[in-house]
Short mmCIF file of C-alpha atoms in Angstrom, two decimals:
data_model
loop_
_atom_site.label_atom_id
_atom_site.label_comp_id
_atom_site.label_asym_id
_atom_site.label_seq_id
_atom_site.Cartn_x
_atom_site.Cartn_y
_atom_site.Cartn_z
CA UNK B 1 -11.03 -142.60 35.02
CA UNK B 2 -13.64 -140.27 33.47
CA UNK B 3 -12.77 -136.65 32.60
CA UNK B 4 -15.15 -133.79 31.93
CA UNK B 5 -13.82 -131.02 29.69
CA UNK B 6 -16.44 -128.26 29.74
CA UNK B 7 -15.58 -124.75 28.54
CA UNK B 8 -15.89 -123.50 32.10
CA UNK B 9 -13.51 -126.15 33.48
CA UNK B 10 -10.92 -125.57 30.78
CA UNK B 11 -11.02 -121.80 31.31
CA UNK B 12 -10.59 -122.25 35.06
CA UNK B 13 -7.49 -124.36 34.41
CA UNK B 14 -6.00 -121.54 32.38
CA UNK B 15 -7.05 -118.49 34.39
CA UNK B 16 -6.73 -119.60 38.03
CA UNK B 17 -3.87 -119.96 40.48
CA UNK B 18 -3.97 -122.31 43.43
CA UNK B 19 -0.45 -123.18 44.56
CA UNK B 20 -0.33 -122.85 48.34
CA UNK B 21 2.75 -121.86 50.30
CA UNK B 22 3.71 -122.61 53.86
CA UNK B 23 1.85 -120.56 56.45
CA UNK B 24 1.57 -122.68 59.59
CA UNK B 25 2.28 -126.18 60.85
CA UNK B 26 -0.11 -128.76 59.42
CA UNK B 27 -0.06 -132.46 60.26
CA UNK B 28 -1.37 -135.52 58.46
CA UNK B 29 -4.18 -136.07 60.96
CA UNK B 30 -5.56 -132.58 60.28
CA UNK B 31 -5.63 -133.24 56.55
CA UNK B 32 -7.17 -136.70 56.91
CA UNK B 33 -9.86 -135.39 59.26
CA UNK B 34 -10.82 -132.61 56.85
CA UNK B 35 -10.83 -135.05 53.94
CA UNK B 36 -13.65 -136.99 55.63
CA UNK B 37 -15.69 -133.81 55.94
CA UNK B 38 -14.86 -132.00 52.68
CA UNK B 39 -12.25 -133.75 50.52
CA UNK B 40 -11.43 -130.86 48.20
CA UNK B 41 -10.29 -128.72 51.14
CA UNK B 42 -7.89 -131.42 52.28
CA UNK B 43 -5.78 -130.82 49.16
CA UNK B 44 -3.85 -127.74 50.40
CA UNK B 45 -3.24 -129.48 53.74
CA UNK B 46 -1.92 -132.65 52.10
CA UNK B 47 0.26 -130.50 49.84
CA UNK B 48 1.80 -128.92 52.91
CA UNK B 49 2.32 -132.26 54.67
CA UNK B 50 3.88 -133.79 51.54
CA UNK B 51 6.56 -131.06 51.72
CA UNK B 52 7.06 -130.64 55.45
CA UNK B 53 5.94 -133.94 57.03
CA UNK B 54 7.97 -135.22 59.98
CA UNK B 55 9.05 -138.43 58.20
CA UNK B 56 9.40 -139.81 54.70
CA UNK B 57 6.55 -142.27 55.35
CA UNK B 58 4.19 -139.44 56.30
CA UNK B 59 5.21 -137.39 53.27
CA UNK B 60 4.78 -140.38 50.97
CA UNK B 61 1.34 -141.23 52.38
CA UNK B 62 0.22 -137.60 52.06
CA UNK B 63 1.42 -137.54 48.45
CA UNK B 64 -0.59 -140.67 47.66
CA UNK B 65 -3.78 -139.15 49.09
CA UNK B 66 -3.00 -135.93 47.29
CA UNK B 67 -2.79 -137.56 43.88
CA UNK B 68 -6.08 -139.37 44.47
CA UNK B 69 -7.77 -136.05 45.25
CA UNK B 70 -6.19 -134.32 42.26
CA UNK B 71 -7.78 -136.91 39.99
CA UNK B 72 -11.10 -136.89 41.82
CA UNK B 73 -11.52 -133.13 41.51
CA UNK B 74 -10.09 -132.81 37.99
CA UNK B 75 -7.05 -130.77 39.03
CA UNK B 76 -5.26 -131.78 35.88
CA UNK B 77 -2.06 -129.74 35.98
CA UNK B 78 -0.90 -130.66 39.51
CA UNK B 79 -1.91 -134.28 38.91
CA UNK B 80 0.22 -134.39 35.78
CA UNK B 81 3.14 -132.70 37.53
CA UNK B 82 2.85 -135.32 40.28
CA UNK B 83 3.05 -138.18 37.78
CA UNK B 84 6.05 -136.61 36.06
CA UNK B 85 7.91 -136.26 39.38
CA UNK B 86 6.96 -139.80 40.42
CA UNK B 87 7.94 -141.27 37.05
CA UNK B 88 4.52 -142.88 36.59
CA UNK B 89 3.45 -141.31 33.29
CA UNK B 90 4.05 -144.77 31.76
CA UNK B 91 3.44 -148.26 33.15
CA UNK B 92 5.93 -151.14 33.17
CA UNK B 93 4.92 -152.04 29.61
CA UNK B 94 5.90 -148.58 28.41
CA UNK B 95 2.27 -147.55 27.86
CA UNK B 96 0.98 -144.14 28.82
CA UNK B 97 -0.95 -144.03 32.08
CA UNK B 98 -4.73 -143.78 31.78
CA UNK B 99 -4.53 -140.27 33.24
CA UNK B 100 -2.08 -139.05 30.59
CA UNK B 101 -4.06 -140.71 27.78
CA UNK B 102 -7.39 -139.26 28.92
CA UNK B 103 -5.97 -135.79 29.48
CA UNK B 104 -4.14 -135.64 26.15
CA UNK B 105 -7.22 -136.94 24.30
CA UNK B 106 -9.48 -134.45 26.07
CA UNK B 107 -7.20 -131.56 25.09
CA UNK B 108 -6.64 -132.91 21.58
CA UNK B 109 -2.85 -133.15 21.86
CA UNK B 110 -0.24 -135.91 21.88
CA UNK B 111 1.03 -137.38 25.18
CA UNK B 112 4.61 -136.49 24.19
CA UNK B 113 3.75 -132.82 23.68
CA UNK B 114 1.70 -132.78 26.89
CA UNK B 115 4.63 -134.06 28.97
CA UNK B 116 7.24 -131.94 27.17
CA UNK B 117 5.35 -128.67 27.60
CA UNK B 118 4.43 -129.35 31.23
CA UNK B 119 8.04 -130.12 32.10
CA UNK B 120 9.51 -127.19 30.18
CA UNK B 121 6.97 -124.63 31.36
CA UNK B 122 7.46 -125.71 34.98
CA UNK B 123 11.01 -124.36 34.69
CA UNK B 124 12.23 -120.85 34.06
CA UNK B 125 12.10 -119.93 30.36
CA UNK B 126 14.59 -117.64 28.68
CA UNK B 127 13.95 -115.59 25.55
CA UNK B 128 13.89 -117.51 22.30
CA UNK B 129 17.16 -117.60 20.38
CA UNK B 130 17.81 -119.20 17.01
CA UNK B 131 19.76 -122.42 17.63
CA UNK B 132 23.10 -122.87 15.91
CA UNK B 133 23.25 -125.22 12.93
CA UNK B 134 25.80 -128.02 13.08
CA UNK B 135 28.65 -127.51 10.59
CA UNK B 136 30.18 -131.00 10.64
CA UNK B 137 30.50 -132.07 6.97
CA UNK B 138 29.90 -135.71 7.93
CA UNK B 139 26.40 -134.90 9.20
CA UNK B 140 23.47 -135.05 6.76
CA UNK B 141 21.57 -131.86 5.97
CA UNK B 142 18.46 -133.22 7.71
CA UNK B 143 20.37 -134.05 10.89
CA UNK B 144 22.14 -130.70 10.73
CA UNK B 145 18.90 -128.70 10.93
CA UNK B 146 18.75 -126.62 14.11
CA UNK B 147 16.90 -128.15 17.05
CA UNK B 148 14.51 -125.74 18.78
CA UNK B 149 14.39 -126.13 22.56
CA UNK B 150 11.26 -126.75 24.60
CA UNK B 151 8.72 -125.33 25.18
CA UNK B 152 9.15 -123.42 21.90
CA UNK B 153 9.41 -126.62 19.87
CA UNK B 154 6.06 -128.10 20.97
CA UNK B 155 4.30 -124.75 21.01
CA UNK B 156 5.18 -124.28 17.35
CA UNK B 157 3.07 -127.25 16.27
CA UNK B 158 -0.41 -127.08 14.76
CA UNK B 159 -1.95 -128.50 17.93
CA UNK B 160 -0.43 -125.68 19.92
CA UNK B 161 -3.56 -123.88 21.23
CA UNK B 162 -4.27 -126.27 24.11
CA UNK B 163 -0.54 -126.51 24.82
CA UNK B 164 -0.18 -122.72 24.91
CA UNK B 165 -3.03 -122.43 27.39
CA UNK B 166 -1.50 -125.24 29.46
CA UNK B 167 1.85 -123.45 29.49
CA UNK B 168 0.12 -120.19 30.44
CA UNK B 169 -1.52 -121.91 33.41
CA UNK B 170 1.77 -123.40 34.63
CA UNK B 171 3.65 -120.11 34.23
CA UNK B 172 1.04 -118.20 36.20
CA UNK B 173 1.12 -120.83 38.97
CA UNK B 174 4.90 -120.78 39.22
CA UNK B 175 4.93 -116.97 38.88
CA UNK B 176 7.42 -117.11 36.03
CA UNK B 177 5.89 -114.02 34.47
CA UNK B 178 9.06 -113.07 32.63
CA UNK B 179 9.21 -116.55 31.13
CA UNK B 180 5.63 -116.24 29.90
CA UNK B 181 6.41 -112.84 28.37
CA UNK B 182 9.25 -114.47 26.41
CA UNK B 183 6.94 -117.23 25.19
CA UNK B 184 4.14 -114.81 24.28
CA UNK B 185 6.57 -112.60 22.35
CA UNK B 186 7.74 -115.64 20.38
CA UNK B 187 4.20 -116.81 19.63
CA UNK B 188 3.17 -113.33 18.54
CA UNK B 189 6.23 -112.79 16.36
CA UNK B 190 5.73 -116.15 14.63
CA UNK B 191 1.97 -115.50 14.31
CA UNK B 192 1.18 -118.82 15.99
CA UNK B 193 -1.86 -117.36 17.78
CA UNK B 194 -4.96 -115.72 16.40
CA UNK B 195 -5.70 -112.35 17.96
CA UNK B 196 -8.98 -113.76 19.27
CA UNK B 197 -6.99 -116.25 21.38
CA UNK B 198 -3.99 -114.04 22.12
CA UNK B 199 -5.77 -111.02 23.60
CA UNK B 200 -7.38 -112.72 26.65
CA UNK B 201 -4.00 -114.32 27.46
CA UNK B 202 -2.27 -110.96 27.03
CA UNK B 203 -4.72 -109.25 29.38
CA UNK B 204 -4.84 -112.13 31.87
CA UNK B 205 -1.07 -112.27 32.31
CA UNK B 206 -0.95 -108.55 33.11
CA UNK B 207 -3.65 -108.92 35.77
CA UNK B 208 -1.87 -111.89 37.36
CA UNK B 209 1.60 -110.35 37.34
CA UNK B 210 1.03 -106.61 37.51
CA UNK B 211 3.52 -106.31 34.65
CA UNK B 212 2.72 -103.96 31.80
CA UNK B 213 -0.40 -101.83 32.07
CA UNK B 214 -3.42 -104.03 32.85
CA UNK B 215 -6.18 -101.49 32.25
CA UNK B 216 -4.63 -100.25 29.03
CA UNK B 217 -4.41 -103.85 27.80
CA UNK B 218 -8.10 -104.32 28.61
CA UNK B 219 -9.03 -101.12 26.79
CA UNK B 220 -6.94 -101.97 23.72
CA UNK B 221 -8.16 -105.58 23.58
CA UNK B 222 -11.77 -104.39 23.62
CA UNK B 223 -11.13 -102.36 20.45
CA UNK B 224 -10.11 -105.37 18.37
CA UNK B 225 -12.43 -106.40 15.53
CA UNK B 226 -11.19 -109.99 15.84
CA UNK B 227 -12.93 -110.91 19.10
CA UNK B 228 -15.42 -113.78 19.14
CA UNK B 229 -18.28 -113.89 21.66
CA UNK B 230 -16.19 -116.22 23.85
CA UNK B 231 -13.24 -113.84 23.86
CA UNK B 232 -15.48 -110.84 24.52
CA UNK B 233 -16.80 -112.72 27.54
CA UNK B 234 -13.23 -113.40 28.68
CA UNK B 235 -12.16 -109.76 28.27
CA UNK B 236 -15.19 -108.53 30.23
CA UNK B 237 -14.55 -111.16 32.91
CA UNK B 238 -10.95 -109.96 33.26
CA UNK B 239 -12.07 -106.30 33.28
CA UNK B 240 -14.51 -107.15 36.08
CA UNK B 241 -11.71 -108.84 38.04
CA UNK B 242 -9.56 -105.74 37.55
CA UNK B 243 -12.32 -103.53 38.98
CA UNK B 244 -13.02 -105.90 41.88
CA UNK B 245 -9.36 -106.00 42.87
CA UNK B 246 -9.52 -102.21 43.23
CA UNK B 247 -12.63 -102.20 45.38
CA UNK B 248 -15.10 -101.14 42.67
CA UNK B 249 -17.51 -103.93 43.52
CA UNK B 250 -20.66 -102.47 41.94
CA UNK B 251 -19.01 -101.64 38.61
CA UNK B 252 -17.29 -105.04 38.68
CA UNK B 253 -20.60 -106.86 39.21
CA UNK B 254 -22.06 -105.18 36.14
CA UNK B 255 -19.19 -106.34 33.93
CA UNK B 256 -19.32 -109.87 35.32
CA UNK B 257 -23.01 -109.99 34.46
CA UNK B 258 -22.41 -108.60 30.98
CA UNK B 259 -19.68 -111.19 30.38
CA UNK B 260 -22.30 -113.87 31.06
CA UNK B 261 -24.42 -112.52 28.19
CA UNK B 262 -21.69 -113.16 25.61
CA UNK B 263 -20.64 -116.61 26.90
CA UNK B 264 -19.87 -118.62 30.07
CA UNK B 265 -23.13 -117.59 31.76
CA UNK B 266 -22.52 -119.56 34.95
CA UNK B 267 -19.07 -118.06 35.47
CA UNK B 268 -20.21 -114.45 35.14
CA UNK B 269 -23.23 -114.84 37.42
CA UNK B 270 -21.26 -116.63 40.12
CA UNK B 271 -18.59 -113.94 40.16
CA UNK B 272 -21.28 -111.25 40.38
CA UNK B 273 -22.76 -113.10 43.37
CA UNK B 274 -19.31 -113.12 45.01
CA UNK B 275 -19.18 -109.34 44.69
CA UNK B 276 -22.42 -109.11 46.65
CA UNK B 277 -20.70 -110.97 49.49
CA UNK B 278 -17.96 -108.33 49.53
CA UNK B 279 -20.72 -105.70 49.75
CA UNK B 280 -22.02 -107.66 52.79
CA UNK B 281 -25.23 -108.65 51.00
CA UNK B 282 -25.23 -112.38 51.71
CA UNK B 283 -28.97 -112.92 51.36
CA UNK B 284 -29.02 -111.23 47.97
CA UNK B 285 -25.96 -113.20 46.82
CA UNK B 286 -27.75 -116.42 47.73
CA UNK B 287 -30.78 -115.39 45.67
CA UNK B 288 -28.91 -116.36 42.50
CA UNK B 289 -30.17 -119.71 41.10
CA UNK B 290 -28.53 -122.69 42.81
CA UNK B 291 -27.17 -123.99 39.49
CA UNK B 292 -24.87 -120.95 39.55
CA UNK B 293 -22.76 -122.60 42.26
CA UNK B 294 -23.51 -126.32 42.06
CA UNK B 295 -20.00 -127.54 41.18
CA UNK B 296 -17.16 -129.09 43.18
CA UNK B 297 -14.74 -126.14 43.19
CA UNK B 298 -13.72 -124.91 46.64
CA UNK B 299 -15.57 -121.61 46.25
CA UNK B 300 -18.77 -123.36 45.15
CA UNK B 301 -18.69 -125.74 48.12
CA UNK B 302 -18.31 -122.83 50.54
CA UNK B 303 -20.94 -120.73 48.79
CA UNK B 304 -23.51 -123.50 49.15
CA UNK B 305 -22.77 -123.76 52.86
CA UNK B 306 -23.11 -120.00 53.25
CA UNK B 307 -26.55 -120.15 51.66
CA UNK B 308 -27.75 -123.22 53.56
CA UNK B 309 -27.11 -122.03 57.11
CA UNK B 310 -27.00 -118.77 59.03
CA UNK B 311 -24.48 -119.76 61.70
CA UNK B 312 -20.69 -119.95 61.36
CA UNK B 313 -19.93 -123.07 63.41
CA UNK B 314 -19.35 -125.13 60.28
CA UNK B 315 -16.52 -122.85 59.10
CA UNK B 316 -13.96 -123.61 61.82
CA UNK B 317 -12.51 -126.84 60.31
CA UNK B 318 -11.96 -125.06 56.99
CA UNK B 319 -9.85 -122.20 58.32
CA UNK B 320 -6.41 -123.90 58.06
CA UNK B 321 -7.07 -124.69 54.40
CA UNK B 322 -8.47 -121.22 53.73
CA UNK B 323 -5.41 -119.51 55.16
CA UNK B 324 -3.29 -121.43 52.67
CA UNK B 325 -5.61 -120.90 49.71
CA UNK B 326 -6.01 -117.16 50.32
CA UNK B 327 -2.27 -116.63 50.27
CA UNK B 328 -1.94 -117.62 46.61
CA UNK B 329 -5.48 -117.41 45.28
CA UNK B 330 -7.44 -114.60 46.97
CA UNK B 331 -11.16 -115.02 46.43
CA UNK B 332 -14.18 -113.15 47.84
CA UNK B 333 -15.71 -116.37 49.17
CA UNK B 334 -12.52 -117.35 51.01
CA UNK B 335 -12.27 -113.90 52.62
CA UNK B 336 -15.96 -113.83 53.52
CA UNK B 337 -15.82 -117.19 55.30
CA UNK B 338 -12.45 -116.58 56.96
CA UNK B 339 -13.55 -113.20 58.33
CA UNK B 340 -17.12 -114.17 59.18
CA UNK B 341 -18.56 -111.68 56.68
CA UNK B 342 -18.94 -107.95 57.26
CA UNK B 343 -16.70 -105.11 56.13
CA UNK B 344 -13.69 -107.08 57.31
CA UNK B 345 -14.19 -109.54 54.43
CA UNK B 346 -13.82 -106.82 51.80
CA UNK B 347 -10.83 -105.30 53.59
CA UNK B 348 -9.17 -108.70 53.82
CA UNK B 349 -9.75 -109.39 50.14
CA UNK B 350 -8.45 -106.01 48.99
CA UNK B 351 -5.37 -106.28 51.19
CA UNK B 352 -4.42 -109.37 49.18
CA UNK B 353 -5.25 -108.14 45.69
CA UNK B 354 -4.63 -104.41 45.31
CA UNK B 355 -1.31 -103.86 47.09
CA UNK B 356 1.56 -102.80 44.87
CA UNK B 357 -0.50 -102.34 41.72
CA UNK B 358 -1.07 -98.65 40.93
CA UNK B 359 -2.74 -99.21 37.55
CA UNK B 360 -5.67 -96.82 37.11
CA UNK B 361 -9.12 -97.39 35.63
CA UNK B 362 -8.67 -94.57 33.16
CA UNK B 363 -8.21 -95.10 29.44
CA UNK B 364 -6.22 -91.89 29.05
CA UNK B 365 -3.85 -92.17 32.00
CA UNK B 366 -1.54 -95.00 30.98
CA UNK B 367 1.98 -94.42 29.80
CA UNK B 368 3.26 -96.46 26.88
CA UNK B 369 5.10 -99.39 28.46
CA UNK B 370 4.21 -102.18 26.05
CA UNK B 371 6.49 -103.64 23.39
CA UNK B 372 5.98 -101.77 20.13
CA UNK B 373 6.52 -104.98 18.20
CA UNK B 374 3.80 -106.85 20.07
CA UNK B 375 1.38 -103.94 19.78
CA UNK B 376 1.96 -103.76 16.02
CA UNK B 377 1.22 -107.50 15.66
CA UNK B 378 -1.84 -107.52 17.92
CA UNK B 379 -3.38 -104.24 16.76
CA UNK B 380 -2.79 -103.47 13.10
CA UNK B 381 -4.63 -100.26 12.13
CA UNK B 382 -7.22 -102.10 10.04
CA UNK B 383 -8.23 -104.28 13.01
CA UNK B 384 -9.04 -101.49 15.49
CA UNK B 385 -12.32 -99.77 16.26
CA UNK B 386 -12.61 -96.31 17.77
CA UNK B 387 -14.00 -97.57 21.09
CA UNK B 388 -14.04 -100.89 22.96
CA UNK B 389 -17.08 -103.05 22.24
CA UNK B 390 -18.74 -101.99 25.53
CA UNK B 391 -18.42 -98.29 24.61
CA UNK B 392 -21.04 -96.82 22.25
CA UNK B 393 -20.44 -93.11 22.69
CA UNK B 394 -20.58 -92.71 18.92
CA UNK B 395 -24.21 -93.92 18.74
CA UNK B 396 -27.39 -91.84 18.91
CA UNK B 397 -30.43 -93.05 20.82
CA UNK B 398 -33.82 -92.05 22.18
CA UNK B 399 -34.77 -92.30 25.83
CA UNK B 400 -38.45 -93.29 25.75
CA UNK B 401 -40.27 -92.24 28.94
CA UNK B 402 -44.02 -92.20 29.62
CA UNK B 403 -45.92 -88.90 29.96
CA UNK B 404 -46.22 -89.35 33.73
CA UNK B 405 -42.43 -89.18 34.26
CA UNK B 406 -41.60 -86.38 36.70
CA UNK B 407 -38.35 -87.18 38.54
CA UNK B 408 -34.87 -88.53 38.06
CA UNK B 409 -33.80 -90.21 41.30
CA UNK B 410 -30.55 -91.49 42.71
CA UNK B 411 -31.33 -95.03 43.83
CA UNK B 412 -30.02 -97.44 46.42
CA UNK B 413 -29.49 -100.74 44.66
CA UNK B 414 -30.94 -103.29 47.03
CA UNK B 415 -31.36 -105.74 45.45
CA UNK B 416 -28.55 -104.90 43.08
CA UNK B 417 -30.17 -106.49 40.02
CA UNK B 418 -33.80 -105.67 40.78
CA UNK B 419 -36.39 -102.90 40.82
CA UNK B 420 -35.02 -99.53 41.98
CA UNK B 421 -35.54 -98.48 45.59
CA UNK B 422 -36.69 -94.87 45.17
CA UNK B 423 -36.69 -92.40 48.07
CA UNK B 424 -38.14 -88.88 47.59
CA UNK B 425 -35.21 -87.06 49.19
CA UNK B 426 -32.95 -88.33 46.40
CA UNK B 427 -35.20 -87.17 43.53
CA UNK B 428 -35.02 -84.07 41.34
CA UNK B 429 -37.75 -82.83 39.03
CA UNK B 430 -36.79 -83.19 35.40
CA UNK B 431 -37.98 -81.88 32.04
CA UNK B 432 -37.65 -83.23 28.49
CA UNK B 433 -34.31 -82.62 26.79
CA UNK B 434 -31.09 -84.48 26.20
CA UNK B 435 -29.87 -86.95 28.79
CA UNK B 436 -26.98 -84.58 29.43
CA UNK B 437 -29.44 -81.83 30.44
CA UNK B 438 -31.43 -84.27 32.58
CA UNK B 439 -28.34 -85.45 34.48
CA UNK B 440 -27.14 -81.89 35.08
CA UNK B 441 -30.02 -81.50 37.54
CA UNK B 442 -28.61 -84.09 39.95
CA UNK B 443 -24.96 -82.95 40.07
CA UNK B 444 -23.90 -86.08 41.95
CA UNK B 445 -20.59 -86.15 43.83
CA UNK B 446 -20.44 -89.90 44.47
CA UNK B 447 -17.94 -91.93 42.47
CA UNK B 448 -20.49 -94.48 41.24
CA UNK B 449 -24.13 -93.32 41.34
CA UNK B 450 -27.16 -95.05 39.78
CA UNK B 451 -30.31 -93.27 38.61
CA UNK B 452 -33.85 -94.26 37.66
CA UNK B 453 -36.95 -92.34 36.57
CA UNK B 454 -40.11 -91.96 38.67
CA UNK B 455 -43.62 -90.55 38.44
CA UNK B 456 -45.25 -87.99 40.76
CA UNK B 457 -45.85 -90.74 43.35
CA UNK B 458 -42.15 -91.67 43.34
CA UNK B 459 -42.87 -94.99 41.69
CA UNK B 460 -40.48 -96.25 38.99
CA UNK B 461 -41.67 -95.79 35.43
CA UNK B 462 -41.20 -98.18 32.53
CA UNK B 463 -38.22 -96.59 30.78
CA UNK B 464 -37.23 -97.78 27.31
CA UNK B 465 -34.16 -97.30 25.15
CA UNK B 466 -34.13 -97.13 21.34
CA UNK B 467 -31.06 -96.90 19.12
CA UNK B 468 -31.55 -94.69 16.08
CA UNK B 469 -29.71 -97.05 13.74
CA UNK B 470 -27.91 -100.38 13.70
CA UNK B 471 -24.33 -100.06 12.43
CA UNK B 472 -23.11 -102.41 9.69
CA UNK B 473 -21.06 -105.37 10.95
CA UNK B 474 -17.36 -104.59 11.37
CA UNK B 475 -15.48 -105.06 8.12
CA UNK B 476 -18.67 -105.05 5.98
CA UNK B 477 -19.31 -102.46 3.26
CA UNK B 478 -22.14 -100.17 4.52
CA UNK B 479 -23.59 -100.09 0.99
CA UNK B 480 -24.51 -103.77 1.20
CA UNK B 481 -28.18 -104.52 1.66
CA UNK B 482 -29.18 -105.43 5.18
CA UNK B 483 -30.28 -108.86 4.01
CA UNK B 484 -26.76 -109.53 2.71
CA UNK B 485 -25.04 -108.61 5.98
CA UNK B 486 -24.52 -110.96 8.92
CA UNK B 487 -26.33 -109.93 12.11
CA UNK B 488 -24.67 -107.61 14.61
CA UNK B 489 -24.41 -109.22 18.05
CA UNK B 490 -24.22 -107.10 21.19
CA UNK B 491 -25.87 -104.05 22.73
CA UNK B 492 -26.42 -102.27 19.41
CA UNK B 493 -27.43 -105.37 17.45
CA UNK B 494 -31.15 -104.60 17.93
CA UNK B 495 -32.75 -101.16 17.68
CA UNK B 496 -35.05 -101.91 20.59
CA UNK B 497 -37.03 -101.25 22.55
CA UNK B 498 -34.65 -102.22 25.35
CA UNK B 499 -35.67 -102.09 28.99
CA UNK B 500 -33.62 -99.36 30.65
CA UNK B 501 -32.82 -100.46 34.21
CA UNK B 502 -30.47 -97.71 35.35
CA UNK B 503 -28.37 -94.79 34.23
CA UNK B 504 -24.99 -94.87 35.98
CA UNK B 505 -22.48 -92.05 36.35
CA UNK B 506 -18.88 -92.90 37.24
CA UNK B 507 -17.12 -89.77 38.42
CA UNK B 508 -13.62 -91.26 38.22
CA UNK B 509 -14.02 -91.55 34.44
CA UNK B 510 -16.51 -88.69 33.98
CA UNK B 511 -18.48 -91.28 32.07
CA UNK B 512 -22.19 -92.11 31.79
CA UNK B 513 -23.41 -95.69 31.38
CA UNK B 514 -26.75 -97.34 30.78
CA UNK B 515 -27.89 -100.78 31.88
CA UNK B 516 -30.25 -102.27 29.32
CA UNK B 517 -31.96 -105.66 29.04
CA UNK B 518 -33.85 -107.61 26.44
CA UNK B 519 -34.82 -111.17 27.31
CA UNK B 520 -31.73 -112.83 28.78
CA UNK B 521 -29.36 -110.24 27.32
CA UNK B 522 -27.86 -107.66 29.68
CA UNK B 523 -25.45 -104.88 28.73
CA UNK B 524 -23.71 -102.12 30.65
CA UNK B 525 -22.38 -99.69 28.04
CA UNK B 526 -20.88 -96.24 27.98
CA UNK B 527 -22.89 -93.62 26.10
CA UNK B 528 -22.63 -89.92 25.29
CA UNK B 529 -25.52 -88.16 27.10
CA UNK B 530 -25.71 -85.32 24.58
CA UNK B 531 -26.51 -87.92 21.88
CA UNK B 532 -29.60 -89.13 23.74
CA UNK B 533 -32.95 -87.34 23.44
CA UNK B 534 -35.98 -87.80 25.70
CA UNK B 535 -38.80 -89.07 23.52
CA UNK B 536 -42.37 -89.13 24.84
CA UNK B 537 -43.70 -92.67 25.09
#
């Protein structure tokens, strides 16, 4: 069997949950019929039949079909768990199955560690305790060394990164959040994880479980100097999920899109398109390039169907599977199809994601609930910046507008990532000054309002953004010559000119943001309006 291990696939293994629970009676015939039409959606039905089938023969047959589909659609963790339960990880000759060999090779780990960690992490995990050393004088010193229990033993090895992510995935699926916290505390204490790897896992577990303070973890993680471009993409992706789960679809879409600039471009764009569905903007969502959703994941299959036809007749056979999937893995596409679009889709999605989680999107509102020991390990003073990497309130800039600029206008974002739709009744005359003075003219009461600049005919002008200086790379002596310093990547890595798409004010944070582009780069960053001066273009 052939396995594909792309970055996107591996991340989806680690940061997704798809374990269905019983919702309604499902029979084998239903699953088999759906398999003929769309095999990947037969998986949750076969899973249900394999647990609740009327006879052992039916359950066994369903399990056989289920394993075939797990392999076909690269659902590695459940396929491995199936082989472990069935005792088929080795053949009669004692050789590892082709599935185990391919999976362990693809992840760069040994088959023994793969099996050990999967088995151990599928069970509840208690806090690590130092094992007792045998005191029998007849036992050699080597044999008397304490034996560490699984999963701690395998996770302590040099190959542990893939194993840690595998364990994370299993713990999130089984909802053993306390067990994962024990494991993460051990890994952090023993310094078995780099901060670049640890922080996305730390944030992701809080979003999945609601334990700790999710937004505060996002905010703190963004201030780390140790983040690579991949990890910055992951943190922004998780921040966008946090915002979406609280109904802030526009702000969420911006962070999904910015995450795609740092890394995982397809992932960020597809999630932004999903947000447009929740805003009931199906046509605009489908305007994203088709390669954004050309995979075999359930959401991609449904998204293609949504964009290929205007009717809903095709959706009926999928509803039993969707009801199961939505219970454990709420997704905008699932809700949109199940509800037939409209406002009901957003309400359905939010009812499954935001209940029972009071965490606020406010970097000053969180109480200290995190372990002091973990915080000290993850965020030593020398590794912290003043603001998260998407926050540049300490930077000065010039707003470069042409002479013909006359108005600042609140805009309706349709399309969301396109030219502003300017209407005269939402425009206020503006004069040169700081951006703070310019924004004071509009005095907007909406929670999330976007603004653009227009000429006397209410046509958008070509607004530009210029940073006044590029900061030295983090950890580099400012006295070094520019030629000796590595380049700064991100929104302040280039002075400009940047194309300024929108100025956004979020009332809940009393914060002003700008959306700037240059080539394929897109950033949505927080700025301090009083630091920005209108410069004549």
